[in-house]
Coordinates of C-alpha atoms (C1' of nucleotides) in Angstrom, one line a residue:
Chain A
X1 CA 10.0 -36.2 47.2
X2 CA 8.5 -39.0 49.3
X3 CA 10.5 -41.4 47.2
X4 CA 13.5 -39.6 48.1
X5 CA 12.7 -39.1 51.7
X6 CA 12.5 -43.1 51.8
X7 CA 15.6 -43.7 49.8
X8 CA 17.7 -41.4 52.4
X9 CA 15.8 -43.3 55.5
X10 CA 17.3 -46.2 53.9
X11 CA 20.5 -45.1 52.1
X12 CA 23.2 -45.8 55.1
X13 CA 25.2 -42.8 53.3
X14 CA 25.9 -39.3 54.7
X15 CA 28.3 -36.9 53.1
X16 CA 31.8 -36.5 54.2
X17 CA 31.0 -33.0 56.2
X18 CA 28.2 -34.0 57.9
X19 CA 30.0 -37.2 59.1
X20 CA 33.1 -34.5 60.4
X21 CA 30.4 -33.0 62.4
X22 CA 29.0 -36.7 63.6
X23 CA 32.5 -37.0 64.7
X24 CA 32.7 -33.5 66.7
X25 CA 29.7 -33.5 68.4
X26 CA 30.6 -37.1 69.6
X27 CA 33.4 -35.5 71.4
X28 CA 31.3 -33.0 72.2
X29 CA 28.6 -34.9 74.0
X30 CA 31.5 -37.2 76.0
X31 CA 32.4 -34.2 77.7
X32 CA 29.5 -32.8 78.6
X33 CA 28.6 -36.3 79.9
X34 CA 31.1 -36.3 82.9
X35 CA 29.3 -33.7 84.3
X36 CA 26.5 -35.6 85.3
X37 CA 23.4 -33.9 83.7
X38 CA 20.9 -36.4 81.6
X39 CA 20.0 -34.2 78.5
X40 CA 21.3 -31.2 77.0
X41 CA 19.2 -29.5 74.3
X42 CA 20.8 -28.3 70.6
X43 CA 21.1 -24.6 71.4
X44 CA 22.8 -25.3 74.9
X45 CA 25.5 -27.8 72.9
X46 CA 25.8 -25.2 70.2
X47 CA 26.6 -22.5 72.8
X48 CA 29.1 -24.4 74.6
X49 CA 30.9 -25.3 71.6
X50 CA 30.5 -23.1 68.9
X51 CA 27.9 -25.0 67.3
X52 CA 24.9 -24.6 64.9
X53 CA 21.9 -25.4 66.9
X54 CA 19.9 -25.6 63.9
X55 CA 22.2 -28.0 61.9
X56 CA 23.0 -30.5 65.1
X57 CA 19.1 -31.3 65.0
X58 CA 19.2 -31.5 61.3
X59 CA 22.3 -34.0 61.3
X60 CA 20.9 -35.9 63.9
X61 CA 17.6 -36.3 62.7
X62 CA 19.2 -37.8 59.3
X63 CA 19.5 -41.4 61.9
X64 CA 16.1 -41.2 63.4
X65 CA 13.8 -38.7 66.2
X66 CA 15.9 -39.4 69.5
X67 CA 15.4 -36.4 70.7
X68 CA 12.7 -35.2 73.0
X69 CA 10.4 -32.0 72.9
X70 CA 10.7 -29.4 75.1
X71 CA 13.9 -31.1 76.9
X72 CA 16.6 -32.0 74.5
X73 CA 19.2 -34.6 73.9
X74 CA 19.9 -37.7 76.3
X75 CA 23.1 -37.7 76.4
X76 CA 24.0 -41.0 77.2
X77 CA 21.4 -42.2 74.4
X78 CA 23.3 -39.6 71.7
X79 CA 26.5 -40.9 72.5
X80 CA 25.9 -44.6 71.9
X81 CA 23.6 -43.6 68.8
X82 CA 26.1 -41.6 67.8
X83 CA 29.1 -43.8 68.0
X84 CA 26.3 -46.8 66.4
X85 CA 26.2 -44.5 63.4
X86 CA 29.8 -43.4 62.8
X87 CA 30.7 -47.4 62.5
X88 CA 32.2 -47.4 66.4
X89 CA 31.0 -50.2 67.6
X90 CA 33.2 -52.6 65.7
X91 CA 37.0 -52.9 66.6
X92 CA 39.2 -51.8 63.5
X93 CA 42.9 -53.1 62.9
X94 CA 45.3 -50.4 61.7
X95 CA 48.5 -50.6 60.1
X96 CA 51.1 -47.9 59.6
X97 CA 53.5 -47.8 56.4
X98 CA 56.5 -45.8 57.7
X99 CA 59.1 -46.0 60.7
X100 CA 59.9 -42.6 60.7
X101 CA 59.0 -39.8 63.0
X102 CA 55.1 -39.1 62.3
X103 CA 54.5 -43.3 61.7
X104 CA 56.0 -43.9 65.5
X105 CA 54.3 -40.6 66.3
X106 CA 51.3 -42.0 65.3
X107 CA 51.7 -45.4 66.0
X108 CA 52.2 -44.2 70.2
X109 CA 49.5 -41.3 69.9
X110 CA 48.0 -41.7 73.3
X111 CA 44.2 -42.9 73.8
X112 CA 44.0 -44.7 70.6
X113 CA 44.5 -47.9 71.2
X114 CA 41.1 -47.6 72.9
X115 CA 37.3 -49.0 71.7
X116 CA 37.4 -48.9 67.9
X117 CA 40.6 -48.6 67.2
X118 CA 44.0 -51.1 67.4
X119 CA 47.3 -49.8 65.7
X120 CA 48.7 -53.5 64.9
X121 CA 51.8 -53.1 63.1
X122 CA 54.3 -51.0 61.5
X123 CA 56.2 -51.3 58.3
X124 CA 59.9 -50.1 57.1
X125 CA 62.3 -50.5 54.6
X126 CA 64.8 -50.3 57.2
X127 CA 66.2 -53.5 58.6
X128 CA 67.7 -51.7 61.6
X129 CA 64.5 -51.0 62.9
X130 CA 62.8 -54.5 61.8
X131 CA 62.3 -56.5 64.7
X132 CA 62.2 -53.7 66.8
X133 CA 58.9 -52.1 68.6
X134 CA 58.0 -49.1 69.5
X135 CA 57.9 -47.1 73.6
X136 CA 54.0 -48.1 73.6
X137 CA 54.9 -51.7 72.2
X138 CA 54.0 -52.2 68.3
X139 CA 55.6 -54.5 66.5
X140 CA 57.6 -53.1 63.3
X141 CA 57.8 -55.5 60.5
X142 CA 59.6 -55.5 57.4
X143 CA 58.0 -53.5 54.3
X144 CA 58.2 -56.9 52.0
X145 CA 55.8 -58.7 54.6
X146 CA 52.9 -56.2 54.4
X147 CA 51.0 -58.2 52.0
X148 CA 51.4 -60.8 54.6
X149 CA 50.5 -59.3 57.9
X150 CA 47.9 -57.5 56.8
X151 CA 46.1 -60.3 56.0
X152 CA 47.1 -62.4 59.1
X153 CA 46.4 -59.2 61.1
X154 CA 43.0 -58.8 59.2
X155 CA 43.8 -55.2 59.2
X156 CA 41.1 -52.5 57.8
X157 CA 42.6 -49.1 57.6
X158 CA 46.1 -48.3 56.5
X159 CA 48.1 -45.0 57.0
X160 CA 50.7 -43.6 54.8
X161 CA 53.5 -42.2 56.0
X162 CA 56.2 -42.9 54.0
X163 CA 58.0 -40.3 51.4
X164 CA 55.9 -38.8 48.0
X165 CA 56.9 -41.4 45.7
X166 CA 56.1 -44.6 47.5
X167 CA 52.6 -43.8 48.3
X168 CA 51.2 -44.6 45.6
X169 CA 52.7 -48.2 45.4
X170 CA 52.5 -48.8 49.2
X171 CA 48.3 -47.9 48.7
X172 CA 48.4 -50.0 46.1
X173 CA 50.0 -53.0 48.0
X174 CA 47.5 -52.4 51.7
X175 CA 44.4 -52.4 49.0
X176 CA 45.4 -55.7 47.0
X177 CA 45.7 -57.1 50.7
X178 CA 41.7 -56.5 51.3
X179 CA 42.8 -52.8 53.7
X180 CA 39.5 -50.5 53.0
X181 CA 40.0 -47.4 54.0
X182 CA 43.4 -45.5 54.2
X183 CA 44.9 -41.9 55.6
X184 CA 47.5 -40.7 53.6
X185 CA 50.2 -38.3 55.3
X186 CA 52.5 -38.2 52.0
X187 CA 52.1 -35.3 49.7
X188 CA 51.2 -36.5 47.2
X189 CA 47.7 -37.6 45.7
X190 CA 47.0 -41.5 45.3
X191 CA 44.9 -42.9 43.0
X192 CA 42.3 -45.7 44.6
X193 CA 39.2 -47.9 43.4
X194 CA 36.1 -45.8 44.5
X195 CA 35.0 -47.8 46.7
X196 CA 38.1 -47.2 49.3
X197 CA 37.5 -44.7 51.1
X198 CA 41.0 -42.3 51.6
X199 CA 41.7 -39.2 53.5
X200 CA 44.4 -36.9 52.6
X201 CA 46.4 -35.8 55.6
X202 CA 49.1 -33.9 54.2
X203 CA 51.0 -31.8 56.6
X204 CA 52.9 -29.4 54.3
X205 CA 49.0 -28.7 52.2
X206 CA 47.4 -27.6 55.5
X207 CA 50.0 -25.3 56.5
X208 CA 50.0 -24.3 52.7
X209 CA 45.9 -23.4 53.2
X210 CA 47.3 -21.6 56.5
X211 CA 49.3 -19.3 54.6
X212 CA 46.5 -18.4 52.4
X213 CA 44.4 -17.0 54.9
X214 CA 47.3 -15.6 57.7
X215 CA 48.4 -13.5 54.5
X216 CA 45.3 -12.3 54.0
X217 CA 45.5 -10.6 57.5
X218 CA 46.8 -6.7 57.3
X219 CA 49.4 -6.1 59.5
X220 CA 48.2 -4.2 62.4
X221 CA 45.0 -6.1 62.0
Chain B
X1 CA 25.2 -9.4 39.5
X2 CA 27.4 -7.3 37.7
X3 CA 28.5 -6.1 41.1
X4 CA 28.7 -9.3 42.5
X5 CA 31.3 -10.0 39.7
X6 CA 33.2 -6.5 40.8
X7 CA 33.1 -7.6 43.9
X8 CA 34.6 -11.0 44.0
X9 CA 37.0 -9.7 41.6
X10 CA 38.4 -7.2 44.4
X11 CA 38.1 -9.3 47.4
X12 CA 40.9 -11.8 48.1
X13 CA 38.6 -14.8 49.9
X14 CA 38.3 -17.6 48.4
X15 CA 36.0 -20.7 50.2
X16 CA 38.3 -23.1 51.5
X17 CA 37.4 -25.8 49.8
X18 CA 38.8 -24.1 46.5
X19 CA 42.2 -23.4 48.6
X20 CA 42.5 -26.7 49.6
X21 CA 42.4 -27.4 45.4
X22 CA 45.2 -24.7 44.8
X23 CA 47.5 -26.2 47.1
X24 CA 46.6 -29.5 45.2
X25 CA 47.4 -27.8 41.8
X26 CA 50.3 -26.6 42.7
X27 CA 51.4 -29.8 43.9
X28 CA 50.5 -31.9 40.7
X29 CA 52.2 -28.3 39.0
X30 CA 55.3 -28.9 40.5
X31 CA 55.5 -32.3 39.7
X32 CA 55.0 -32.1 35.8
X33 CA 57.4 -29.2 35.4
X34 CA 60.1 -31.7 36.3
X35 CA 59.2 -33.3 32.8
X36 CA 60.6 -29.9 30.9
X37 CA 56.9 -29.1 28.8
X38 CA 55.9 -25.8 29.0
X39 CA 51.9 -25.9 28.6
X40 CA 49.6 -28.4 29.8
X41 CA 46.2 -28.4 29.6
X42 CA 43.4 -28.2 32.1
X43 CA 42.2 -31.7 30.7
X44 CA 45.8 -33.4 30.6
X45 CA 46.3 -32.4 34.2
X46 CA 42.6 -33.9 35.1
X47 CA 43.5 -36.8 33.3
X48 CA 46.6 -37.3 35.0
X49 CA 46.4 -36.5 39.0
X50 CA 41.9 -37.1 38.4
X51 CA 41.1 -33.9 38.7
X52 CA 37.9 -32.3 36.9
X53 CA 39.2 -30.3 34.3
X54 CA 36.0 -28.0 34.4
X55 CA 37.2 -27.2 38.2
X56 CA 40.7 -26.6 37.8
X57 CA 39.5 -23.9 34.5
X58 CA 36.8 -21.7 37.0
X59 CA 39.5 -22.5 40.2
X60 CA 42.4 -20.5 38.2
X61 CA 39.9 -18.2 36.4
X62 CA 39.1 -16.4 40.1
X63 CA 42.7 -15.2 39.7
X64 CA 42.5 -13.3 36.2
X65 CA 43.0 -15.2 33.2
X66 CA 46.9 -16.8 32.3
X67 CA 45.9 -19.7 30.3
X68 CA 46.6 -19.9 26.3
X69 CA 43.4 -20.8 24.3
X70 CA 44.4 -23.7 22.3
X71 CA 47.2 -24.3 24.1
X72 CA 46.5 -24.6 28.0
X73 CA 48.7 -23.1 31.1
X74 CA 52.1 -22.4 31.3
X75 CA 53.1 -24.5 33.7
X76 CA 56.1 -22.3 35.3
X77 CA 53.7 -19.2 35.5
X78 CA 51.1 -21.0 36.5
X79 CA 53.2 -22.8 39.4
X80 CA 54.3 -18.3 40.2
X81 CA 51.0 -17.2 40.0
X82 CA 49.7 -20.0 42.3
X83 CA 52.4 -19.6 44.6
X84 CA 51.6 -15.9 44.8
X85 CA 47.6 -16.5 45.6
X86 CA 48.1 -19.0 48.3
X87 CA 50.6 -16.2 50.0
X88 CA 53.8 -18.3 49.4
X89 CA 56.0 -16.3 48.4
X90 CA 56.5 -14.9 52.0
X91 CA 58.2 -16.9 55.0
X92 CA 56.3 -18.0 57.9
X93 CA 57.9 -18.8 61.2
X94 CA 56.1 -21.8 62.3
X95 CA 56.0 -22.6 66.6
X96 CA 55.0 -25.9 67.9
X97 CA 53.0 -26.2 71.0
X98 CA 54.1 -30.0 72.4
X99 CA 57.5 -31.3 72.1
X100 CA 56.0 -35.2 72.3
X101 CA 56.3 -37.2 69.8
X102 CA 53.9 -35.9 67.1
X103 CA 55.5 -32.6 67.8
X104 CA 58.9 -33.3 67.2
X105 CA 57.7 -35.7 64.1
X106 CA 56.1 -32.2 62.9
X107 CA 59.1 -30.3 63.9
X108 CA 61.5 -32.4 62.1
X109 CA 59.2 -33.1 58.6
X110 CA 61.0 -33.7 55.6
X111 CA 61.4 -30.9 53.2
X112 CA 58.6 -28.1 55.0
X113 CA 62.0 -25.8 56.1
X114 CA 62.3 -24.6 52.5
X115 CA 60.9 -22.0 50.9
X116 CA 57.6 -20.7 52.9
X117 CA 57.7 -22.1 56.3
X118 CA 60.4 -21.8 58.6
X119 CA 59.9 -24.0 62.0
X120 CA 61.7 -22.0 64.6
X121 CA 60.5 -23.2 68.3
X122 CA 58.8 -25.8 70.2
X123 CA 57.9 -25.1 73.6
X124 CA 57.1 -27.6 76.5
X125 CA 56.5 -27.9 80.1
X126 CA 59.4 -30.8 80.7
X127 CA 62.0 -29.6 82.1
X128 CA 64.4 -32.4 80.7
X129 CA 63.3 -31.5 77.2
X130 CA 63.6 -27.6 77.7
X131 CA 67.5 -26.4 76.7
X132 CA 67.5 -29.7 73.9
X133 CA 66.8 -29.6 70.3
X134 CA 65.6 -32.0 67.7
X135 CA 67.0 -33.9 65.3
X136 CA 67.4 -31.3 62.6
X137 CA 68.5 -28.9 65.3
X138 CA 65.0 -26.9 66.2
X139 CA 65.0 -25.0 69.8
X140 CA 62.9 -26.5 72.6
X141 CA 62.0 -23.4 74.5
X142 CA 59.9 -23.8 78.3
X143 CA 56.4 -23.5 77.9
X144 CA 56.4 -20.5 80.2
X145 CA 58.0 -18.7 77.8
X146 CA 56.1 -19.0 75.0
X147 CA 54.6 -15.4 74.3
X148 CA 58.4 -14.1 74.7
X149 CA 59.9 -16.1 72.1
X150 CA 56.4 -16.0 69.7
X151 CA 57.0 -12.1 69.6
X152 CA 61.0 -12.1 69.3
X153 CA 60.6 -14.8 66.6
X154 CA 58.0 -13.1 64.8
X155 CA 56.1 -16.7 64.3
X156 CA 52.7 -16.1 62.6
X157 CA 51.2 -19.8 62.7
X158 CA 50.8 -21.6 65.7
X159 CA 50.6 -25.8 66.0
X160 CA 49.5 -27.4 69.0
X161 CA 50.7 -30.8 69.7
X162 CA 49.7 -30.4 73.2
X163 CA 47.2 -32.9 75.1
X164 CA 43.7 -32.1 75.1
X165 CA 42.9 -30.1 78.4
X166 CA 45.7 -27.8 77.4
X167 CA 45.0 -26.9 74.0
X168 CA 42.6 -24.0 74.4
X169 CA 44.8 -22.6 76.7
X170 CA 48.0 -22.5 74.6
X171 CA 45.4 -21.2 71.7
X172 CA 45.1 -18.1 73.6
X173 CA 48.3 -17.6 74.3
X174 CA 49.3 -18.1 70.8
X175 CA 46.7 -15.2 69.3
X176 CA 47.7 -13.3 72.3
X177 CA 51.5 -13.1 71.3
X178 CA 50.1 -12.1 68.1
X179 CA 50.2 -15.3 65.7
X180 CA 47.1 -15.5 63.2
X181 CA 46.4 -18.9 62.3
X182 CA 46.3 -22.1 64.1
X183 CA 46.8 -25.9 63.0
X184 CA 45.2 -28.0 66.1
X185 CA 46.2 -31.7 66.3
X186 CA 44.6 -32.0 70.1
X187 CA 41.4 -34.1 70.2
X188 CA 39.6 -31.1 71.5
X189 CA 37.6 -28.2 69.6
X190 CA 39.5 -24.3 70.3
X191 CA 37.5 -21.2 70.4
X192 CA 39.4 -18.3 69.1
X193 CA 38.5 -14.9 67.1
X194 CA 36.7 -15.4 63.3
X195 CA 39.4 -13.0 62.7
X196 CA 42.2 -16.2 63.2
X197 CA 42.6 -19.3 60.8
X198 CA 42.1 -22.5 62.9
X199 CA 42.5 -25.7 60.9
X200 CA 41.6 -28.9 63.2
X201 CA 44.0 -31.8 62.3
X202 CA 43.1 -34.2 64.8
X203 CA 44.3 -37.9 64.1
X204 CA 41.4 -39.6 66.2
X205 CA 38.2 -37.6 64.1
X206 CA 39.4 -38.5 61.2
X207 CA 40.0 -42.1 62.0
X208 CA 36.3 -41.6 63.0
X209 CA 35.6 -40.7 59.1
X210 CA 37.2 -43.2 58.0
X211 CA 35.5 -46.1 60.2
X212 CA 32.0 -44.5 59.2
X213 CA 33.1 -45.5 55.3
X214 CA 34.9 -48.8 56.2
X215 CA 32.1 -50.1 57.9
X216 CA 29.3 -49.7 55.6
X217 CA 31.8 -51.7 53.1
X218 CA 30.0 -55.0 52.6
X219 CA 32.8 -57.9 53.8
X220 CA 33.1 -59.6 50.8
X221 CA 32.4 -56.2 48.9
Chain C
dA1 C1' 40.9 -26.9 15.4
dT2 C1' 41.6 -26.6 20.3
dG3 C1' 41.1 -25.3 24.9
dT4 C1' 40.1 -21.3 27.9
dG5 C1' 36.9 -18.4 30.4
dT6 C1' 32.5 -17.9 32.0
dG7 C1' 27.3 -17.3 32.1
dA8 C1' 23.5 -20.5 33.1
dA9 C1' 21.7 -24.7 35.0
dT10 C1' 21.9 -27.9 38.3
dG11 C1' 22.8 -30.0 42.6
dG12 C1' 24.1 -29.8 47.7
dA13 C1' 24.4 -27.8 52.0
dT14 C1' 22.9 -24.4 55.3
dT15 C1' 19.7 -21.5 57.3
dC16 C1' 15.0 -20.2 58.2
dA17 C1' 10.7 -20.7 60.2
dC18 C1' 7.2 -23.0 62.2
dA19 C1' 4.0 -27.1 63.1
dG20 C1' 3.5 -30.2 66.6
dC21 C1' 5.0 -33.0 70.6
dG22 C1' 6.2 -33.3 75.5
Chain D
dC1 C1' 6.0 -22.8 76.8
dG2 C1' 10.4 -24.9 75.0
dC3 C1' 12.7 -27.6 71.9
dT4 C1' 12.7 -31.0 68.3
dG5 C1' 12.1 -32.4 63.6
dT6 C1' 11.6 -30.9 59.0
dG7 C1' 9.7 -28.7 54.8
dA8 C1' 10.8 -24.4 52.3
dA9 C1' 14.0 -20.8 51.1
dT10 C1' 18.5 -19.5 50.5
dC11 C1' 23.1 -19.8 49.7
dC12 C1' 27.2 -21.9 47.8
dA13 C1' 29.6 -25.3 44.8
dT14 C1' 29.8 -28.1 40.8
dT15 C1' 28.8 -29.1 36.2
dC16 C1' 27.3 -27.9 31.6
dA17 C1' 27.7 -25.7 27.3
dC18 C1' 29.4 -22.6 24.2
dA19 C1' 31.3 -18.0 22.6
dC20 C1' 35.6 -16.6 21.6
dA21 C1' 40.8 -16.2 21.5
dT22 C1' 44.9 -18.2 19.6

DNA sequence: ATGTGTGAATGGATTCACAGCG
DNA sequence: CGCTGTGAATCCATTCACACAT
């Protein structure tokens, strides 16, 4: 038990769902900081956002005591700690397999390109849009030079958004080229050494999950 | 615990987490049907897509019992009967909040206007969008009338692709019109009733996820 | 023989409840 | 006195192991 408590003090790794919430309350917290106030405790953040009180304080406290007794949170101190924790403070290069719709879509989503995060480049099979760049000004390369750039571009996170059966082979490629985490949109599951992280992003599988619970709703209520 | 059993037996809720596996099996499903066997096993389909064949056998078993005891599932009733759980073997008209560029990238996805979802509006506040369609032909309606067209389309899931400060207001107005479950792309957390499905599919958190992983990757593994 | 279906055991995550600090 | 930080209790999910159907 004391072993374990030191291992975990020591261990830099949270589950999946606890980092979600990391994430959350982060946006949380930067809204409730351009109000002005200094601290806000657990219960008031929970309130305000339809939180668990109980399980903000125990998610925090996994990354040290920061907050303080009788008064709550500093914001301010939170957020940095916070964005510390999640990995934030570094910049990340991001590249985006897939010219269509959702990879521009992506590739322009607004507030982004901000802090941690710059979209770098775009691949497509399609020499008409090769050469080209997209409204917000990313280049687009061609799909046979993605070994390439993402090296020169030292990119670190690669999205999918290409069709079903060239995910596989297009994770494949960003992973042999030293990319570490990817976000696949395709639906379809990808197969990945353990130690790359990948999130599954499938559009059609959500709105599958949707149906499960919307038809579960009598009619009438 | 004999209730218990009687109990989960008669109530249709599943935890989420096992949902999110149907969809999965079905997926993986539909993709080894195309190879004309009949049965497959729990462990050949673990082995192939890595799955836990232990998981997929309890998954299917909260659904009554269709697999063959030295054989494994059928794979096309198995495909029906999962279709039938997850509530896909109704239509659901489908509205996006946001015409943008994720919207319209959501609007126009490959392949999601067959069988169970039907995309039948968008709705924005730009005038020069309003009166226009997409690509694959899908109604831009004015923001303003949103509730009108949610009730004379009958749409029961709502998706907003709407910026941030907007989103919990277009949530409302969704449920209000009478639509039950909710897929949010905004950057923001919605409040709604525990009585709607809200699924939070926001780009930026898990890019957030992903970066916690990435950077706790040792550079040089 | 083979592979399902499922109780029992284990392992995680959430919630409770309260000691102790500010 | 209020609110954090955290063990203990509870709840849920996963894994194990095997009786039993085919």
């Amino acid at each position: 038990m004391r072993e374990d408590k030191e291992i975990k003090k020591h261990c830099p790794c949270v589950s999946e769902i606890v980092t979600r919430r990391l994430s959350l309350y982060l946006r949380c917290l930067l809204m409730v900081n351009r109000e002005g106030d200094a601290y806000i405790s657990s219960k008031e953040l929970a309130e305000r956002f339809h939180l668990n009180a109980d399980q903000i304080r125990k998610d925090l406290s996994y990354f040290g005591t920061f907050g303080k007794r009788g008064v709550g949170y500093n914001i301010e101190a939170t957020i940095v700690k916070l964005k510390e924790v999640l990995g934030l403070t570094q910049v990340y290069n991001v590249a985006i397999a897939g010219a269509g719709n959702l990879g521009t879509a992506l590739a322009d989503y607004p507030r982004i390109n901000r802090d941690s995060f710059r979209i770098v480049a775009l691949f497509d099979r399609d020499n008409r849009k090769v050469g080209t760049k997209t409204k917000t000004g990313i280049h687009i390369y061609h799909i046979s030079e993605l070994e390439e750039w993402v090296k020169k571009l030292n990119v670190r996170m690669g999205i999918i958004a290409v069709p079903a059966d060239a995910a596989q082979a297009i994770a494949d490629r960003f992973v042999e080229s030293g990319v570490r985490g990817i976000m696949n949109f395709a639906p379809m599951r990808i197969q990945l050494p353990s130690y790359i992280k990948t999130i599954s992003a499938d559009f059609k599988s959500q709105l599958e999950v949707l149906a499960y619970y919307v038809s579960k709703i009598k009619i009438g209520e």
